[in-house]
Tab-separated table of C-alpha atoms in Angstrom:
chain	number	residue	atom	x	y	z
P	1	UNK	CA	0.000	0.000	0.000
P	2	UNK	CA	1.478	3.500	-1.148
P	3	UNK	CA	1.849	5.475	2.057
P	4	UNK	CA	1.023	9.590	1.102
P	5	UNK	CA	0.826	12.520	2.692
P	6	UNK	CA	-1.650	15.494	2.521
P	7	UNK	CA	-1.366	18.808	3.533
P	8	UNK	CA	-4.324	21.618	3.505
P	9	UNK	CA	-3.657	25.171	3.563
P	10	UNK	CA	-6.856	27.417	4.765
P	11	UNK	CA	-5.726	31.145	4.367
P	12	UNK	CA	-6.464	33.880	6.927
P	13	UNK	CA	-9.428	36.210	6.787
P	14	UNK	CA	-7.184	39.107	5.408
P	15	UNK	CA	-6.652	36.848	2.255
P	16	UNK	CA	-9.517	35.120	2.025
P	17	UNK	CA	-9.769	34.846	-1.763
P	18	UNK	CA	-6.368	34.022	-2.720
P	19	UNK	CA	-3.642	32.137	-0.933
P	20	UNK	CA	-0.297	33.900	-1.447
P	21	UNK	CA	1.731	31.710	-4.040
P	22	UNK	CA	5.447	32.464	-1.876
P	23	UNK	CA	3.783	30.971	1.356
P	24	UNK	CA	1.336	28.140	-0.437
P	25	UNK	CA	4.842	26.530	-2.607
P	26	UNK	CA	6.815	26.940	0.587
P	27	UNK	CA	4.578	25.421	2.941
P	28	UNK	CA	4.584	22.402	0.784
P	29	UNK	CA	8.443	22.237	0.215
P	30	UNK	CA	8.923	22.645	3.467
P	31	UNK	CA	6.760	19.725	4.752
P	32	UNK	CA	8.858	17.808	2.289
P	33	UNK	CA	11.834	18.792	3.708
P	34	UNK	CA	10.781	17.905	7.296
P	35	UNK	CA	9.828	14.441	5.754
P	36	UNK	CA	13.179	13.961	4.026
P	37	UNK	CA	15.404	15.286	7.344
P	38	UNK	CA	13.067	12.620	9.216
P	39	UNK	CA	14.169	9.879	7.274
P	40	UNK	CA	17.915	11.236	7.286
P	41	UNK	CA	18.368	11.487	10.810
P	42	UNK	CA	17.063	7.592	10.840
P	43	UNK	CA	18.990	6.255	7.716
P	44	UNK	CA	21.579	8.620	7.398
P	45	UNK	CA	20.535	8.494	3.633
P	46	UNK	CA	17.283	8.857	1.604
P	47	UNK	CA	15.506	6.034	0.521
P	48	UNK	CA	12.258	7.913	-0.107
P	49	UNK	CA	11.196	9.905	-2.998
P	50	UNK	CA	8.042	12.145	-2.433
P	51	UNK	CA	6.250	12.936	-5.993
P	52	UNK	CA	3.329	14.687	-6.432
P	53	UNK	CA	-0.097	12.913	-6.657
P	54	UNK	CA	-2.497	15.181	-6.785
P	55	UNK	CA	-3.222	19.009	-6.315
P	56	UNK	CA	-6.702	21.089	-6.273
P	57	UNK	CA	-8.645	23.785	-4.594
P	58	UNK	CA	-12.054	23.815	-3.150
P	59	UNK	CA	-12.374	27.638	-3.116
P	60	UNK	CA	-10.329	28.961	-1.336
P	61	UNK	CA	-8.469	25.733	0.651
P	62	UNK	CA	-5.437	23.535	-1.321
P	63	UNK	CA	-4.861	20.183	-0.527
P	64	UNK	CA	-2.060	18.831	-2.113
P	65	UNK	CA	-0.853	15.217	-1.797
P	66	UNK	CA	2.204	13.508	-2.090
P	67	UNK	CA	3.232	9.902	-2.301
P	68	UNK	CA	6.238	8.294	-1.114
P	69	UNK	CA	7.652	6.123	-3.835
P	70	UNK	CA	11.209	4.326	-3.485
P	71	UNK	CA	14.558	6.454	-5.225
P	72	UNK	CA	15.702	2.663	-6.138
P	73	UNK	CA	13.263	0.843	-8.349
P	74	UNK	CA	12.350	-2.362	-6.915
P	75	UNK	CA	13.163	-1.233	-3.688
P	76	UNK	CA	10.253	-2.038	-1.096
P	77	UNK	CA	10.125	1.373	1.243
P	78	UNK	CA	7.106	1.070	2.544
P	79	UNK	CA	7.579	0.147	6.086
P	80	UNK	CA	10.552	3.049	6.457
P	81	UNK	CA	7.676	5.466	4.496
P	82	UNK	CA	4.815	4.298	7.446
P	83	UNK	CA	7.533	5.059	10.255
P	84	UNK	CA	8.756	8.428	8.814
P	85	UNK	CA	5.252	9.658	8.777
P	86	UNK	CA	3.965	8.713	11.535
P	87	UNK	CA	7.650	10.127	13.694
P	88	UNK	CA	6.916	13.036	11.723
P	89	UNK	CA	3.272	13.206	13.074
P	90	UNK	CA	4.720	12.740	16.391
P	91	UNK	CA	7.259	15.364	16.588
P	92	UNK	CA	4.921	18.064	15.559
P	93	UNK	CA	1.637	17.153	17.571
P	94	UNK	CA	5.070	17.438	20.852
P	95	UNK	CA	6.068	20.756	19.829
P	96	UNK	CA	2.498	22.499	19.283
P	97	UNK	CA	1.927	21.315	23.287
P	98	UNK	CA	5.182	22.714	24.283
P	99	UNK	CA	7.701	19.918	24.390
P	100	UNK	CA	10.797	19.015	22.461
P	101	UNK	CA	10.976	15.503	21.371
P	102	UNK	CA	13.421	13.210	21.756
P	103	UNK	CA	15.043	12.699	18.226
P	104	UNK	CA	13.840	15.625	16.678
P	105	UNK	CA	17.235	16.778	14.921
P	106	UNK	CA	17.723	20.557	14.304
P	107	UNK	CA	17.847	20.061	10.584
P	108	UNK	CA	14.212	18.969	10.980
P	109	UNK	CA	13.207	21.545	13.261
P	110	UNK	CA	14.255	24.341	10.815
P	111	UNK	CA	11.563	23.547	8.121
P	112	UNK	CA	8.929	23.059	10.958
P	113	UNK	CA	9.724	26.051	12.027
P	114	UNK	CA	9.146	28.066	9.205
P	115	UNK	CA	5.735	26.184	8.626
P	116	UNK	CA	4.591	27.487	12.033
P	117	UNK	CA	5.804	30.742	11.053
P	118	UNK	CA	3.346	31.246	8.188
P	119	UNK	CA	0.439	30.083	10.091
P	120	UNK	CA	1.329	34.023	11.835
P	121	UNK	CA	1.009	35.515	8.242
P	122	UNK	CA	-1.114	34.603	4.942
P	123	UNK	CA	-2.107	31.178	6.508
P	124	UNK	CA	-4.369	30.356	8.835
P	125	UNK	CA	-4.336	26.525	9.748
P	126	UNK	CA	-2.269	23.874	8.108
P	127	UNK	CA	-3.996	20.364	7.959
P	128	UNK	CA	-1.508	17.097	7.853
P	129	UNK	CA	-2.876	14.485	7.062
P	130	UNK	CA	-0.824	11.618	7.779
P	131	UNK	CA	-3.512	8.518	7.452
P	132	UNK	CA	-7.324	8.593	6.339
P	133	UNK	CA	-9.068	10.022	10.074
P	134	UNK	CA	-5.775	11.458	11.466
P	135	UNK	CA	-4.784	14.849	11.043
P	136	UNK	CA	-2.552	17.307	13.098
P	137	UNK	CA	-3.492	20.922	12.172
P	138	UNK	CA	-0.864	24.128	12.732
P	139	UNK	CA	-2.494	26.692	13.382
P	140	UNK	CA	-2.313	30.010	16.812
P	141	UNK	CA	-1.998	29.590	19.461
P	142	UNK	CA	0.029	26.007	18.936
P	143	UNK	CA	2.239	27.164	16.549
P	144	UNK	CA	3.443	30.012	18.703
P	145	UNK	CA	4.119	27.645	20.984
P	146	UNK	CA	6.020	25.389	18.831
P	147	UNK	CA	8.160	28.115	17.819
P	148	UNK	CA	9.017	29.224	21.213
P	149	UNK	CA	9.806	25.110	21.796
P	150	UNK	CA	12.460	24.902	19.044
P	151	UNK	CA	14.074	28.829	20.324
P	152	UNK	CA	14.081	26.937	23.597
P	153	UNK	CA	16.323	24.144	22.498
P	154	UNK	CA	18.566	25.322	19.305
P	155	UNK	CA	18.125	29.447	19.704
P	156	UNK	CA	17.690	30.863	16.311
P	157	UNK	CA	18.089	28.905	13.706
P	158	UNK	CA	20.439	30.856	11.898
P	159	UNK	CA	22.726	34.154	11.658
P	160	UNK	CA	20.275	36.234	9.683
P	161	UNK	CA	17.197	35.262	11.379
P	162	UNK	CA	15.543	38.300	12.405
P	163	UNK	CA	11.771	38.114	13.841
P	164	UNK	CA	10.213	41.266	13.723
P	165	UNK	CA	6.990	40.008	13.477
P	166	UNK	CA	3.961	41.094	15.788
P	167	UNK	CA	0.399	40.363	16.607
P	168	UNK	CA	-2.334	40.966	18.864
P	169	UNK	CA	-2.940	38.198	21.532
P	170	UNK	CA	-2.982	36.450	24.586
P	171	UNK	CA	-1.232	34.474	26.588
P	172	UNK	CA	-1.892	32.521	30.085
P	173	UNK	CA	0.711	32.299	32.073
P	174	UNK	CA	2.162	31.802	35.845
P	175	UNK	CA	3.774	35.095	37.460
P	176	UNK	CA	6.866	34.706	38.542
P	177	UNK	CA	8.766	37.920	39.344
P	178	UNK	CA	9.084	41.360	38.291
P	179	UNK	CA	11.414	43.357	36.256
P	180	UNK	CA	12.162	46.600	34.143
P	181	UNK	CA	12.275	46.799	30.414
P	182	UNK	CA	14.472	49.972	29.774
P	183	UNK	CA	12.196	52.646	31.771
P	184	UNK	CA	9.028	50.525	31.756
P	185	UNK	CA	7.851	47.906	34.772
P	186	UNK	CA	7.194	44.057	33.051
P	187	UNK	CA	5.957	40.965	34.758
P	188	UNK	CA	8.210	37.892	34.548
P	189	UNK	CA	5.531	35.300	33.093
P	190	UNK	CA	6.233	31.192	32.771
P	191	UNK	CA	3.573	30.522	29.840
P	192	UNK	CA	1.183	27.775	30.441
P	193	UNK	CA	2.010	25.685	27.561
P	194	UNK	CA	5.555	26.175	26.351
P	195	UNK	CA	6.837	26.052	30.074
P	196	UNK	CA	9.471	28.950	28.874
P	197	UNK	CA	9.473	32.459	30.400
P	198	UNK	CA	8.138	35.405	28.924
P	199	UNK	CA	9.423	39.523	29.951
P	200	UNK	CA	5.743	40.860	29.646
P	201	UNK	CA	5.740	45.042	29.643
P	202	UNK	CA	3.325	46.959	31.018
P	203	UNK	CA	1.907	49.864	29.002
P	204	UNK	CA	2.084	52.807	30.714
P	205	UNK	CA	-1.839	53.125	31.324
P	206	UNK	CA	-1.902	49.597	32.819
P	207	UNK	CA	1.283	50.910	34.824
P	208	UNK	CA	-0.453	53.670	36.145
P	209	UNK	CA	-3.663	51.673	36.905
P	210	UNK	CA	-1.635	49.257	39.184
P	211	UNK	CA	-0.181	51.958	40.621
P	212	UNK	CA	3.654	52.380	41.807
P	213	UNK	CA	3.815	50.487	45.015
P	214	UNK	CA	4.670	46.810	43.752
P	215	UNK	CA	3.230	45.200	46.818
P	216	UNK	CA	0.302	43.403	44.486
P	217	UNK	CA	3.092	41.425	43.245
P	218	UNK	CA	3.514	39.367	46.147
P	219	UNK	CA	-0.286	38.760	46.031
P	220	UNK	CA	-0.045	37.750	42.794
P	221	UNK	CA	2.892	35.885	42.672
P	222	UNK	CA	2.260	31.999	41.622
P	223	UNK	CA	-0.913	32.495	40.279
P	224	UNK	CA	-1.891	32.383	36.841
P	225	UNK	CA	-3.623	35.265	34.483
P	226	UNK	CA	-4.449	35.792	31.260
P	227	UNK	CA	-2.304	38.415	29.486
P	228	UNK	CA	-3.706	40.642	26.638
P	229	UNK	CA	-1.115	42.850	24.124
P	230	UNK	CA	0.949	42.962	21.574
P	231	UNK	CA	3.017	39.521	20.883
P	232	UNK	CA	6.507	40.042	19.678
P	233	UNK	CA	10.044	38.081	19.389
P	234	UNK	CA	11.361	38.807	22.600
P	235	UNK	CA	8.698	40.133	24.762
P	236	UNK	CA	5.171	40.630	24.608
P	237	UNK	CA	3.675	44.628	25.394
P	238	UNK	CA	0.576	44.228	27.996
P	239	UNK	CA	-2.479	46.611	27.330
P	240	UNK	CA	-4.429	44.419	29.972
P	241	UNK	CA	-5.011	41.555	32.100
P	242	UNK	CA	-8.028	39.074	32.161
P	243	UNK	CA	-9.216	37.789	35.717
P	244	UNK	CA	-7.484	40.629	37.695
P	245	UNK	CA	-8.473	40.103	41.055
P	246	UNK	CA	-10.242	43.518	42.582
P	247	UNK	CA	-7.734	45.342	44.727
P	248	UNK	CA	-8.717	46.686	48.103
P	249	UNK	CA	-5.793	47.591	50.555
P	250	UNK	CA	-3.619	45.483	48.544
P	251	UNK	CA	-5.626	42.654	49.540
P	252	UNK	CA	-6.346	40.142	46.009
């Protein structure tokens, strides 16, 4: 039995009509690349050829599926295909709930990456699907967490990789400390899923709310709030905070 792959790109509302073509062709290249560094890191050679088997839009999703084939005629791959799928399957549904599996190399963590980074841009959710029934989707907030996963383990994955990129969200997280951020107070936030920490600053009207005297830190200190702001690369700017207790005397 042929063992294929399909993957389903769904853009976002803001291109609704038209998947971009730079994000669609890499999205697809790159799963094939995270395929072919699975095998790798098991053979230490490829064995597996992935060729195209079908392609087609149902207005405005594209599935495209490919079919692992063997790069030596004759050659029976289809037990190594079934394993590098489903490992592959594996490793991502680890990362998008915040842990870093065991065997994962870096060279296959830098294509994964970069699919979790487009589901920030032009695409929405990315469907896998590895057998008929099972499917692993990429899509916020997993994907952030993913990313922050693979920073956690290898850094970034390269000299010229800048992330600039921002977005309006939330996270939930445990509070943990305090600090500064040049002039500007910040929480020191474990997130809930990733398990890494996370400088969240304080907008100034937020600041001022609180108030100066930092005693409602040690009230809140181990507990666990939803934080709403802007998400960036290396810290995330809070406008506001979901299930603030009341404040009376200091008293939460």
């Amino acid at each position: 039995m042929a063992i294929s792959v399909a993957i389903t790109l769904h853009p976002s509302e803001a291109e609704a009509e038209f998947l971009a073509v730079e994000d669609t062709m890499g999205q697809v290249l790159d799963l094939v690349e995270l395929l072919k560094s699975v095998e790798d890191h098991r053979q230490g050679h490829w064995r597996i050829e992935w060729r195209l088997a079908s392609a087609g839009t149902n207005s405005p999703p594209l599935t495209v599926r490919t079919v692992a084939f063997p790069r030596r005629q004759g050659e029976c791959i289809t037990e190594l295909a079934d394993q590098t799928v489903l490992q592959t399957e594996s490793y991502i549904s680890s990362l998008l709930q915040g842990s870093y599996p065991e065997g994962l190399s870096r060279n296959a963590s830098i294509p994964l990456k970069r699919m979790c980074e487009r589901s920030r841009n032009g695409i929405a959710r990315t469907d896998i699907s590895i057998r008929s029934g099972r499917v692993v989707s990429l899509c916020l907030p997993g994907t952030r967490t993913a990313i922050a996963t693979i920073r956690g383990r290898h850094g970034r994955l390269g000299p010229d990789e800048v992330d600039t990129h921002t977005e309006f969200g939330s996270i939930e997280g445990l509070v943990c400390g305090v600090t500064r951020w040049g002039d500007q107070r910040a929480l020191r936030v474990i997130e809930r899923l990733s398990k890494q920490e996370v400088t969240c600053v304080l907008e100034k009207s937020l600041s001022k709310h609180l108030g100066e005297d930092l005693r409602w830190y040690e009230a809140w200190k181990g507990r666990q709030f939803t934080l709403q702001g802007i998400m960036g690369p290396t810290e995330v700017s809070i406008a506001s905070i979901l299930n603030l207790p009341r404040k009376g005397n200091y008293i939460f």
